[in-house]
PDB file of C-alpha atoms in Angstrom:
ATOM      1  CA  MET A  35    -130.612  26.976-200.743  1.00 47.00           C
ATOM      2  CA  GLY A  36    -128.727  24.875-198.021  1.00 48.00           C
ATOM      3  CA  VAL A  37    -129.910  23.810-194.537  1.00 50.00           C
ATOM      4  CA  ALA A  38    -126.962  25.195-192.669  1.00 43.00           C
ATOM      5  CA  GLY A  39    -126.250  23.006-188.996  1.00 42.00           C
ATOM      6  CA  SER A  40    -128.976  20.546-189.916  1.00 43.00           C
ATOM      7  CA  THR A  41    -127.237  17.957-188.233  1.00 43.00           C
ATOM      8  CA  SER A  42    -127.841  19.424-184.833  1.00 48.00           C
ATOM      9  CA  LYS A  43    -130.984  18.437-182.385  1.00 48.00           C
ATOM     10  CA  VAL A  44    -132.700  21.001-180.428  1.00 45.00           C
ATOM     11  CA  GLU A  45    -134.598  20.580-177.235  1.00 47.00           C
ATOM     12  CA  SER A  46    -137.603  21.972-176.382  1.00 44.00           C
ATOM     13  CA  PRO A  47    -137.622  25.501-175.132  1.00 43.00           C
ATOM     14  CA  ASP A  48    -138.589  25.938-171.715  1.00 42.00           C
ATOM     15  CA  LEU A  49    -140.938  28.940-172.094  1.00 40.00           C
ATOM     16  CA  GLU A  50    -142.761  30.225-169.245  1.00 46.00           C
ATOM     17  CA  THR A  51    -145.449  31.979-171.306  1.00 60.00           C
ATOM     18  CA  THR A  52    -146.887  32.133-174.472  1.00 72.00           C
ATOM     19  CA  PRO A  53    -148.401  35.116-175.899  1.00 70.00           C
ATOM     20  CA  ARG A  54    -151.806  34.873-177.362  1.00 84.00           C
ATOM     21  CA  PRO A  55    -150.780  35.284-181.418  1.00 94.00           C
ATOM     22  CA  LYS A  56    -152.287  38.084-183.420  1.00 93.00           C
ATOM     23  CA  HIS A  57    -151.518  36.858-186.850  1.00 96.00           C
ATOM     24  CA  ILE A  58    -152.965  33.209-187.357  1.00 97.00           C
ATOM     25  CA  PHE A  59    -151.729  30.947-190.298  1.00 98.00           C
ATOM     26  CA  ILE A  60    -154.079  27.705-190.584  1.00 98.00           C
ATOM     27  CA  LEU A  61    -151.795  24.701-192.025  1.00 99.00           C
ATOM     28  CA  SER A  62    -153.683  22.085-193.943  1.00 98.00           C
ATOM     29  CA  GLY A  63    -153.557  18.920-196.570  1.00 98.00           C
ATOM     30  CA  GLN A  64    -152.025  16.019-196.088  1.00 98.00           C
ATOM     31  CA  SER A  65    -148.826  14.515-195.413  1.00 98.00           C
ATOM     32  CA  ASN A  66    -146.154  16.746-196.891  1.00 98.00           C
ATOM     33  CA  MET A  67    -147.611  19.781-195.061  1.00 98.00           C
ATOM     34  CA  ALA A  68    -147.834  17.343-192.007  1.00 98.00           C
ATOM     35  CA  GLY A  69    -144.246  16.993-192.299  1.00 98.00           C
ATOM     36  CA  ARG A  70    -141.990  13.928-193.071  1.00 98.00           C
ATOM     37  CA  GLY A  71    -138.802  15.435-193.472  1.00 98.00           C
ATOM     38  CA  GLY A  72    -136.059  13.770-191.305  1.00 98.00           C
ATOM     39  CA  VAL A  73    -138.741  10.321-190.892  1.00 97.00           C
ATOM     40  CA  THR A  74    -136.512   7.132-191.775  1.00 94.00           C
ATOM     41  CA  ARG A  75    -137.626   4.115-193.718  1.00 88.00           C
ATOM     42  CA  ASN A  76    -138.168   2.412-190.021  1.00 88.00           C
ATOM     43  CA  ARG A  77    -140.957   5.112-189.418  1.00 92.00           C
ATOM     44  CA  HIS A  78    -138.922   7.299-186.699  1.00 95.00           C
ATOM     45  CA  TRP A  79    -138.060  10.646-187.047  1.00 97.00           C
ATOM     46  CA  ASP A  80    -134.136  11.419-186.570  1.00 97.00           C
ATOM     47  CA  GLY A  81    -134.876  14.751-184.542  1.00 97.00           C
ATOM     48  CA  VAL A  82    -133.004  16.868-186.647  1.00 97.00           C
ATOM     49  CA  VAL A  83    -134.497  20.988-186.434  1.00 98.00           C
ATOM     50  CA  PRO A  84    -132.437  22.970-188.927  1.00 98.00           C
ATOM     51  CA  PRO A  85    -131.871  26.327-187.794  1.00 98.00           C
ATOM     52  CA  GLN A  86    -134.603  27.852-189.866  1.00 98.00           C
ATOM     53  CA  CYS A  87    -137.072  25.490-188.044  1.00 98.00           C
ATOM     54  CA  HIS A  88    -135.919  26.684-183.924  1.00 98.00           C
ATOM     55  CA  PRO A  89    -138.349  27.181-181.858  1.00 97.00           C
ATOM     56  CA  ASN A  90    -138.956  30.972-181.572  1.00 96.00           C
ATOM     57  CA  PRO A  91    -140.932  32.563-178.549  1.00 96.00           C
ATOM     58  CA  ALA A  92    -142.846  34.654-181.056  1.00 96.00           C
ATOM     59  CA  VAL A  93    -144.438  31.753-182.544  1.00 97.00           C
ATOM     60  CA  SER A  94    -147.224  29.321-180.976  1.00 97.00           C
ATOM     61  CA  ARG A  95    -149.216  26.551-182.145  1.00 98.00           C
ATOM     62  CA  LEU A  96    -152.689  25.481-180.925  1.00 97.00           C
ATOM     63  CA  SER A  97    -152.622  21.941-179.816  1.00 98.00           C
ATOM     64  CA  ALA A  98    -154.884  19.316-180.284  1.00 98.00           C
ATOM     65  CA  ALA A  99    -156.253  20.043-177.065  1.00 97.00           C
ATOM     66  CA  LEU A 100    -156.910  23.567-178.067  1.00 96.00           C
ATOM     67  CA  ARG A 101    -154.629  25.243-176.067  1.00 96.00           C
ATOM     68  CA  TRP A 102    -151.733  27.719-177.194  1.00 96.00           C
ATOM     69  CA  GLU A 103    -148.158  26.199-176.477  1.00 97.00           C
ATOM     70  CA  PRO A 104    -144.663  27.179-177.485  1.00 97.00           C
ATOM     71  CA  ALA A 105    -144.287  25.946-181.443  1.00 98.00           C
ATOM     72  CA  ARG A 106    -141.978  22.943-182.135  1.00 98.00           C
ATOM     73  CA  GLU A 107    -141.009  20.413-184.479  1.00 98.00           C
ATOM     74  CA  PRO A 108    -143.008  18.571-185.919  1.00 98.00           C
ATOM     75  CA  LEU A 109    -145.869  20.702-185.008  1.00 98.00           C
ATOM     76  CA  HIS A 110    -148.126  17.958-186.303  1.00 98.00           C
ATOM     77  CA  HIS A 111    -147.494  15.601-183.808  1.00 98.00           C
ATOM     78  CA  ASP A 112    -150.850  15.824-182.128  1.00 98.00           C
ATOM     79  CA  ILE A 113    -153.158  15.775-185.434  1.00 98.00           C
ATOM     80  CA  ASP A 114    -151.602  13.635-187.767  1.00 98.00           C
ATOM     81  CA  SER A 115    -151.393  11.457-184.869  1.00 97.00           C
ATOM     82  CA  LYS A 116    -151.588   7.996-186.662  1.00 96.00           C
ATOM     83  CA  LYS A 117    -148.692   8.518-188.724  1.00 96.00           C
ATOM     84  CA  VAL A 118    -144.745   9.523-187.725  1.00 97.00           C
ATOM     85  CA  CYS A 119    -144.177  13.102-187.724  1.00 98.00           C
ATOM     86  CA  GLY A 120    -141.078  15.195-188.900  1.00 98.00           C
ATOM     87  CA  VAL A 121    -140.377  18.556-190.472  1.00 98.00           C
ATOM     88  CA  GLY A 122    -142.853  20.303-192.128  1.00 98.00           C
ATOM     89  CA  PRO A 123    -142.706  23.653-193.821  1.00 98.00           C
ATOM     90  CA  GLY A 124    -144.660  25.329-191.087  1.00 98.00           C
ATOM     91  CA  MET A 125    -141.821  26.620-188.634  1.00 98.00           C
ATOM     92  CA  ALA A 126    -139.747  27.526-191.362  1.00 98.00           C
ATOM     93  CA  PHE A 127    -142.361  29.863-192.559  1.00 98.00           C
ATOM     94  CA  ALA A 128    -143.459  31.036-189.159  1.00 98.00           C
ATOM     95  CA  ASN A 129    -139.802  32.503-188.485  1.00 98.00           C
ATOM     96  CA  ALA A 130    -139.067  33.880-191.941  1.00 97.00           C
ATOM     97  CA  VAL A 131    -142.411  35.973-191.384  1.00 97.00           C
ATOM     98  CA  VAL A 132    -141.410  37.222-188.023  1.00 96.00           C
ATOM     99  CA  ARG A 133    -137.588  37.616-189.075  1.00 95.00           C
ATOM    100  CA  ARG A 134    -138.930  39.547-191.915  1.00 92.00           C
ATOM    101  CA  GLY A 135    -141.385  41.739-190.060  1.00 88.00           C
ATOM    102  CA  GLY A 136    -144.579  40.429-191.693  1.00 82.00           C
ATOM    103  CA  ALA A 137    -146.164  40.394-187.996  1.00 79.00           C
ATOM    104  CA  GLY A 138    -144.551  43.474-186.825  1.00 81.00           C
ATOM    105  CA  SER A 139    -143.929  42.882-183.038  1.00 79.00           C
ATOM    106  CA  GLU A 140    -146.986  40.521-182.548  1.00 88.00           C
ATOM    107  CA  ALA A 141    -146.961  37.020-181.843  1.00 93.00           C
ATOM    108  CA  VAL A 142    -147.472  34.796-184.814  1.00 96.00           C
ATOM    109  CA  GLY A 143    -150.199  31.718-184.511  1.00 97.00           C
ATOM    110  CA  LEU A 144    -149.693  28.255-186.259  1.00 98.00           C
ATOM    111  CA  VAL A 145    -152.983  26.144-186.120  1.00 98.00           C
ATOM    112  CA  PRO A 146    -151.829  22.872-187.584  1.00 98.00           C
ATOM    113  CA  CYS A 147    -154.755  20.870-189.279  1.00 98.00           C
ATOM    114  CA  ALA A 148    -153.280  18.175-192.162  1.00 98.00           C
ATOM    115  CA  VAL A 149    -153.608  14.796-191.801  1.00 98.00           C
ATOM    116  CA  GLY A 150    -151.526  12.571-194.296  1.00 98.00           C
ATOM    117  CA  GLY A 151    -153.110  10.097-197.216  1.00 97.00           C
ATOM    118  CA  THR A 152    -156.107  12.092-197.281  1.00 98.00           C
ATOM    119  CA  ALA A 153    -158.140  13.247-200.688  1.00 98.00           C
ATOM    120  CA  ILE A 154    -159.825  16.552-201.535  1.00 98.00           C
ATOM    121  CA  LYS A 155    -163.206  14.447-201.415  1.00 98.00           C
ATOM    122  CA  GLU A 156    -162.238  14.012-197.569  1.00 98.00           C
ATOM    123  CA  TRP A 157    -161.901  17.686-196.826  1.00 98.00           C
ATOM    124  CA  ALA A 158    -165.504  18.717-198.438  1.00 98.00           C
ATOM    125  CA  ARG A 159    -167.830  20.178-195.855  1.00 98.00           C
ATOM    126  CA  GLY A 160    -169.846  18.046-193.807  1.00 98.00           C
ATOM    127  CA  GLU A 161    -166.667  15.353-193.587  1.00 98.00           C
ATOM    128  CA  ASN A 162    -164.797  15.000-190.482  1.00 98.00           C
ATOM    129  CA  LEU A 163    -161.340  16.944-191.564  1.00 98.00           C
ATOM    130  CA  TYR A 164    -163.171  19.920-192.938  1.00 98.00           C
ATOM    131  CA  GLU A 165    -165.434  20.225-190.195  1.00 98.00           C
ATOM    132  CA  ASN A 166    -162.222  19.512-187.456  1.00 98.00           C
ATOM    133  CA  MET A 167    -160.370  22.212-189.172  1.00 98.00           C
ATOM    134  CA  VAL A 168    -163.098  24.481-189.163  1.00 98.00           C
ATOM    135  CA  ARG A 169    -163.546  24.261-185.865  1.00 98.00           C
ATOM    136  CA  ARG A 170    -160.017  24.828-185.061  1.00 98.00           C
ATOM    137  CA  ALA A 171    -159.819  27.606-187.158  1.00 98.00           C
ATOM    138  CA  ARG A 172    -162.684  29.111-185.136  1.00 97.00           C
ATOM    139  CA  ASP A 173    -161.464  28.455-181.678  1.00 96.00           C
ATOM    140  CA  SER A 174    -157.626  30.024-182.818  1.00 96.00           C
ATOM    141  CA  VAL A 175    -159.948  33.289-182.355  1.00 94.00           C
ATOM    142  CA  LYS A 176    -162.258  32.673-180.057  1.00 87.00           C
ATOM    143  CA  GLY A 177    -162.370  35.147-177.190  1.00 62.00           C
ATOM    144  CA  SER A 178    -160.643  37.614-179.392  1.00 53.00           C
ATOM    145  CA  SER A 179    -161.330  41.504-179.028  1.00 45.00           C
ATOM    146  CA  ALA A 180    -160.078  43.929-182.239  1.00 48.00           C
ATOM    147  CA  ALA A 181    -157.689  45.531-179.879  1.00 48.00           C
ATOM    148  CA  ALA A 182    -156.303  42.141-178.053  1.00 55.00           C
ATOM    149  CA  GLY A 183    -156.959  38.821-180.116  1.00 68.00           C
ATOM    150  CA  GLY A 184    -155.804  37.287-183.029  1.00 90.00           C
ATOM    151  CA  GLU A 185    -156.562  37.459-187.023  1.00 95.00           C
ATOM    152  CA  ILE A 186    -156.575  34.626-189.299  1.00 97.00           C
ATOM    153  CA  LYS A 187    -154.225  36.122-191.833  1.00 97.00           C
ATOM    154  CA  ALA A 188    -153.803  32.746-194.404  1.00 98.00           C
ATOM    155  CA  LEU A 189    -154.521  29.293-195.163  1.00 98.00           C
ATOM    156  CA  ILE A 190    -151.498  27.523-196.258  1.00 98.00           C
ATOM    157  CA  TRP A 191    -152.408  24.391-198.153  1.00 98.00           C
ATOM    158  CA  TYR A 192    -150.606  21.188-199.308  1.00 98.00           C
ATOM    159  CA  GLN A 193    -152.484  18.743-200.656  1.00 98.00           C
ATOM    160  CA  GLY A 194    -153.286  16.674-203.611  1.00 98.00           C
ATOM    161  CA  GLU A 195    -150.950  13.513-204.116  1.00 97.00           C
ATOM    162  CA  SER A 196    -154.092  11.209-203.352  1.00 97.00           C
ATOM    163  CA  ASP A 197    -155.902  12.609-205.755  1.00 97.00           C
ATOM    164  CA  THR A 198    -153.767  11.293-208.572  1.00 97.00           C
ATOM    165  CA  GLU A 199    -154.389   7.680-208.104  1.00 95.00           C
ATOM    166  CA  ASN A 200    -157.156   8.048-210.436  1.00 95.00           C
ATOM    167  CA  GLN A 201    -158.095   9.850-213.434  1.00 96.00           C
ATOM    168  CA  ARG A 202    -161.763  10.802-211.838  1.00 97.00           C
ATOM    169  CA  ASP A 203    -160.514  11.878-208.890  1.00 97.00           C
ATOM    170  CA  ALA A 204    -157.946  13.993-210.731  1.00 97.00           C
ATOM    171  CA  GLU A 205    -159.864  15.426-213.346  1.00 97.00           C
ATOM    172  CA  ALA A 206    -162.695  16.639-210.607  1.00 98.00           C
ATOM    173  CA  TYR A 207    -159.310  18.681-208.603  1.00 98.00           C
ATOM    174  CA  ARG A 208    -160.202  21.755-209.505  1.00 98.00           C
ATOM    175  CA  ALA A 209    -163.602  22.005-209.272  1.00 98.00           C
ATOM    176  CA  ASN A 210    -163.290  20.291-205.701  1.00 98.00           C
ATOM    177  CA  MET A 211    -160.460  22.592-204.486  1.00 98.00           C
ATOM    178  CA  GLU A 212    -162.534  25.764-205.619  1.00 98.00           C
ATOM    179  CA  ARG A 213    -165.448  24.421-203.739  1.00 98.00           C
ATOM    180  CA  PHE A 214    -163.168  23.815-200.496  1.00 98.00           C
ATOM    181  CA  ILE A 215    -162.033  27.445-200.947  1.00 98.00           C
ATOM    182  CA  HIS A 216    -165.452  29.026-201.434  1.00 98.00           C
ATOM    183  CA  ASN A 217    -166.489  26.776-198.292  1.00 98.00           C
ATOM    184  CA  PHE A 218    -164.102  27.890-195.972  1.00 98.00           C
ATOM    185  CA  ARG A 219    -163.753  31.468-196.392  1.00 98.00           C
ATOM    186  CA  GLN A 220    -168.048  31.161-196.018  1.00 98.00           C
ATOM    187  CA  ASP A 221    -167.621  29.042-192.709  1.00 98.00           C
ATOM    188  CA  LEU A 222    -165.250  31.370-191.220  1.00 97.00           C
ATOM    189  CA  GLY A 223    -167.299  34.612-192.507  1.00 97.00           C
ATOM    190  CA  LEU A 224    -163.990  35.828-194.387  1.00 97.00           C
ATOM    191  CA  PRO A 225    -164.831  36.053-197.967  1.00 97.00           C
ATOM    192  CA  SER A 226    -161.555  37.437-198.928  1.00 96.00           C
ATOM    193  CA  LEU A 227    -159.490  35.330-196.852  1.00 98.00           C
ATOM    194  CA  PRO A 228    -155.899  34.865-198.053  1.00 98.00           C
ATOM    195  CA  ILE A 229    -155.106  31.048-200.012  1.00 98.00           C
ATOM    196  CA  ILE A 230    -151.810  29.926-200.435  1.00 98.00           C
ATOM    197  CA  GLN A 231    -151.323  26.858-201.951  1.00 98.00           C
ATOM    198  CA  VAL A 232    -149.056  24.317-202.963  1.00 98.00           C
ATOM    199  CA  ALA A 233    -148.749  22.558-206.417  1.00 98.00           C
ATOM    200  CA  ILE A 234    -147.701  19.082-205.531  1.00 98.00           C
ATOM    201  CA  ALA A 235    -144.032  17.894-206.512  1.00 97.00           C
ATOM    202  CA  SER A 236    -144.752  14.179-206.382  1.00 96.00           C
ATOM    203  CA  GLY A 237    -147.780  11.492-207.010  1.00 91.00           C
ATOM    204  CA  ASP A 238    -149.000   9.107-209.116  1.00 88.00           C
ATOM    205  CA  SER A 239    -147.459   9.540-212.453  1.00 90.00           C
ATOM    206  CA  ARG A 240    -150.407   8.616-214.722  1.00 92.00           C
ATOM    207  CA  TYR A 241    -152.056  11.925-213.451  1.00 97.00           C
ATOM    208  CA  ILE A 242    -149.809  13.659-211.434  1.00 97.00           C
ATOM    209  CA  GLU A 243    -150.170  16.652-214.381  1.00 97.00           C
ATOM    210  CA  ARG A 244    -153.694  16.584-213.961  1.00 97.00           C
ATOM    211  CA  VAL A 245    -153.865  17.557-210.381  1.00 98.00           C
ATOM    212  CA  ARG A 246    -150.976  20.192-211.037  1.00 98.00           C
ATOM    213  CA  GLU A 247    -152.635  21.770-213.637  1.00 98.00           C
ATOM    214  CA  ALA A 248    -155.724  22.175-211.758  1.00 98.00           C
ATOM    215  CA  GLN A 249    -153.361  23.928-209.309  1.00 98.00           C
ATOM    216  CA  LEU A 250    -152.148  25.903-211.136  1.00 96.00           C
ATOM    217  CA  GLY A 251    -155.050  27.081-213.034  1.00 96.00           C
ATOM    218  CA  ILE A 252    -157.356  27.940-210.512  1.00 97.00           C
ATOM    219  CA  ASP A 253    -158.265  31.602-210.863  1.00 95.00           C
ATOM    220  CA  LEU A 254    -159.999  33.047-207.957  1.00 97.00           C
ATOM    221  CA  PRO A 255    -159.288  36.285-205.700  1.00 97.00           C
ATOM    222  CA  ASN A 256    -156.415  36.177-203.103  1.00 98.00           C
ATOM    223  CA  VAL A 257    -155.622  32.673-204.063  1.00 98.00           C
ATOM    224  CA  VAL A 258    -151.669  32.079-204.706  1.00 98.00           C
ATOM    225  CA  CYS A 259    -149.681  29.093-205.515  1.00 98.00           C
ATOM    226  CA  VAL A 260    -146.586  27.979-204.817  1.00 98.00           C
ATOM    227  CA  ASP A 261    -144.784  24.796-207.050  1.00 98.00           C
ATOM    228  CA  ALA A 262    -142.855  22.494-205.150  1.00 98.00           C
ATOM    229  CA  LYS A 263    -141.921  20.899-208.456  1.00 97.00           C
ATOM    230  CA  GLY A 264    -138.184  20.228-208.290  1.00 97.00           C
ATOM    231  CA  LEU A 265    -137.575  20.070-204.429  1.00 98.00           C
ATOM    232  CA  PRO A 266    -136.015  17.459-203.057  1.00 98.00           C
ATOM    233  CA  LEU A 267    -137.824  14.394-202.630  1.00 97.00           C
ATOM    234  CA  LYS A 268    -136.849  11.377-200.276  1.00 97.00           C
ATOM    235  CA  GLU A 269    -135.867   8.044-201.384  1.00 95.00           C
ATOM    236  CA  ASP A 270    -140.012   7.016-201.578  1.00 95.00           C
ATOM    237  CA  HIS A 271    -140.407   9.355-204.083  1.00 95.00           C
ATOM    238  CA  LEU A 272    -143.782  10.969-202.380  1.00 96.00           C
ATOM    239  CA  HIS A 273    -142.047  13.034-199.429  1.00 98.00           C
ATOM    240  CA  LEU A 274    -140.151  16.258-198.995  1.00 98.00           C
ATOM    241  CA  THR A 275    -136.876  16.113-197.501  1.00 98.00           C
ATOM    242  CA  THR A 276    -136.009  17.869-194.456  1.00 98.00           C
ATOM    243  CA  GLU A 277    -134.335  20.297-196.571  1.00 98.00           C
ATOM    244  CA  ALA A 278    -136.910  20.680-199.093  1.00 98.00           C
ATOM    245  CA  GLN A 279    -139.113  21.425-196.522  1.00 98.00           C
ATOM    246  CA  VAL A 280    -136.811  24.226-195.048  1.00 98.00           C
ATOM    247  CA  ARG A 281    -137.066  25.525-198.873  1.00 98.00           C
ATOM    248  CA  LEU A 282    -140.774  25.488-199.470  1.00 98.00           C
ATOM    249  CA  GLY A 283    -141.480  27.397-196.216  1.00 98.00           C
ATOM    250  CA  LEU A 284    -139.207  30.231-197.188  1.00 98.00           C
ATOM    251  CA  MET A 285    -141.167  30.174-200.380  1.00 98.00           C
ATOM    252  CA  LEU A 286    -144.454  30.623-198.812  1.00 98.00           C
ATOM    253  CA  ALA A 287    -143.521  32.777-196.681  1.00 98.00           C
ATOM    254  CA  GLU A 288    -142.135  35.086-199.409  1.00 97.00           C
ATOM    255  CA  ALA A 289    -145.460  34.406-201.233  1.00 98.00           C
ATOM    256  CA  TYR A 290    -147.405  35.506-198.038  1.00 97.00           C
ATOM    257  CA  LEU A 291    -145.048  38.550-197.896  1.00 97.00           C
ATOM    258  CA  ASN A 292    -145.254  39.464-200.913  1.00 96.00           C
ATOM    259  CA  ASN A 293    -149.056  39.059-201.541  1.00 96.00           C
ATOM    260  CA  PHE A 294    -150.915  39.977-198.383  1.00 96.00           C
ATOM    261  CA  ALA A 295    -148.762  40.924-195.356  1.00 89.00           C
ATOM    262  CA  SER A 296    -149.277  44.806-196.118  1.00 82.00           C
ATOM    263  CA  MET A 297    -153.545  43.809-195.870  1.00 69.00           C
ATOM    264  CA  LYS A 298    -155.324  45.644-193.265  1.00 58.00           C
ATOM    265  CA  ALA A 299    -159.187  45.932-193.037  1.00 37.00           C
ATOM    266  CA  SER A 300    -159.951  45.201-196.646  1.00 32.00           C
ATOM    267  CA  TYR A 301    -157.968  42.514-198.770  1.00 32.00           C
ATOM    268  CA  ARG A 302    -157.048  42.506-202.124  1.00 35.00           C
ATOM    269  CA  GLN A 303    -155.928  41.085-205.438  1.00 37.00           C
ATOM    270  CA  PRO A 304    -152.798  39.684-205.199  1.00 42.00           C
ATOM    271  CA  GLU A 305    -149.473  41.043-206.988  1.00 42.00           C
ATOM    272  CA  ALA A 306    -148.842  37.988-208.433  1.00 41.00           C
ATOM    273  CA  HIS A 307    -149.580  33.932-209.393  1.00 43.00           C
ATOM    274  CA  TYR A 308    -146.517  32.543-208.373  1.00 44.00           C
ATOM    275  CA  CYS A 309    -147.125  28.952-210.464  1.00 47.00           C
TER     276      CYS A 309
END
């Protein structure tokens, strides 16, 4: 699918109020989740926002300061703050969920947590990245009542390129990822929390298939996988292009809508494994 009108630039929206979201999604992983779409060789973001990623009054983001604000690209600008962030999959995902009625008439909230260049061992329980993600996830629903407040609907996870750099990390990836899922669900008190992970499209050629096999092989309840292989890469052969990020966001939305959008008080087994 092409990105129609992707040469236009969009100013930040002037929204007087930010609705407290009821459908909350955690965005985490490394650089392709943080977004490098449109980041040029000289490490500047070109500012191009595809129509699928335009700001939407129904979509907000949790800032680094733990405040809800209107969501706009780059979603991770104050989270992956040591790198230049561009377009990622989050806005295209959220807009598609809203457009398709996956949140009803209620607001959607995104909680950016991804940090570029990070390995799965850096997301282990007790490590700073993991603990910060858990803290942000908890704060996203703080003060929410069953009648008025938000609910974490899914973790969307795109990580693994850093674990293709040596054989030991690649071979340990599946066990580490399964432990990560267990710990995150346990620490949030959500034992059936939906997890939508992305099978990586790039990495060290020697061990990328080991990591992809691990991602494709995870067989846990309420875990589905979207495969990024074949999506267009930038000249660095590592990061997805802006167009690829839009396509990935739509694929993630489809996975959520097909498997989890109708889930209410109790969770069910996903109807399909996407990888």
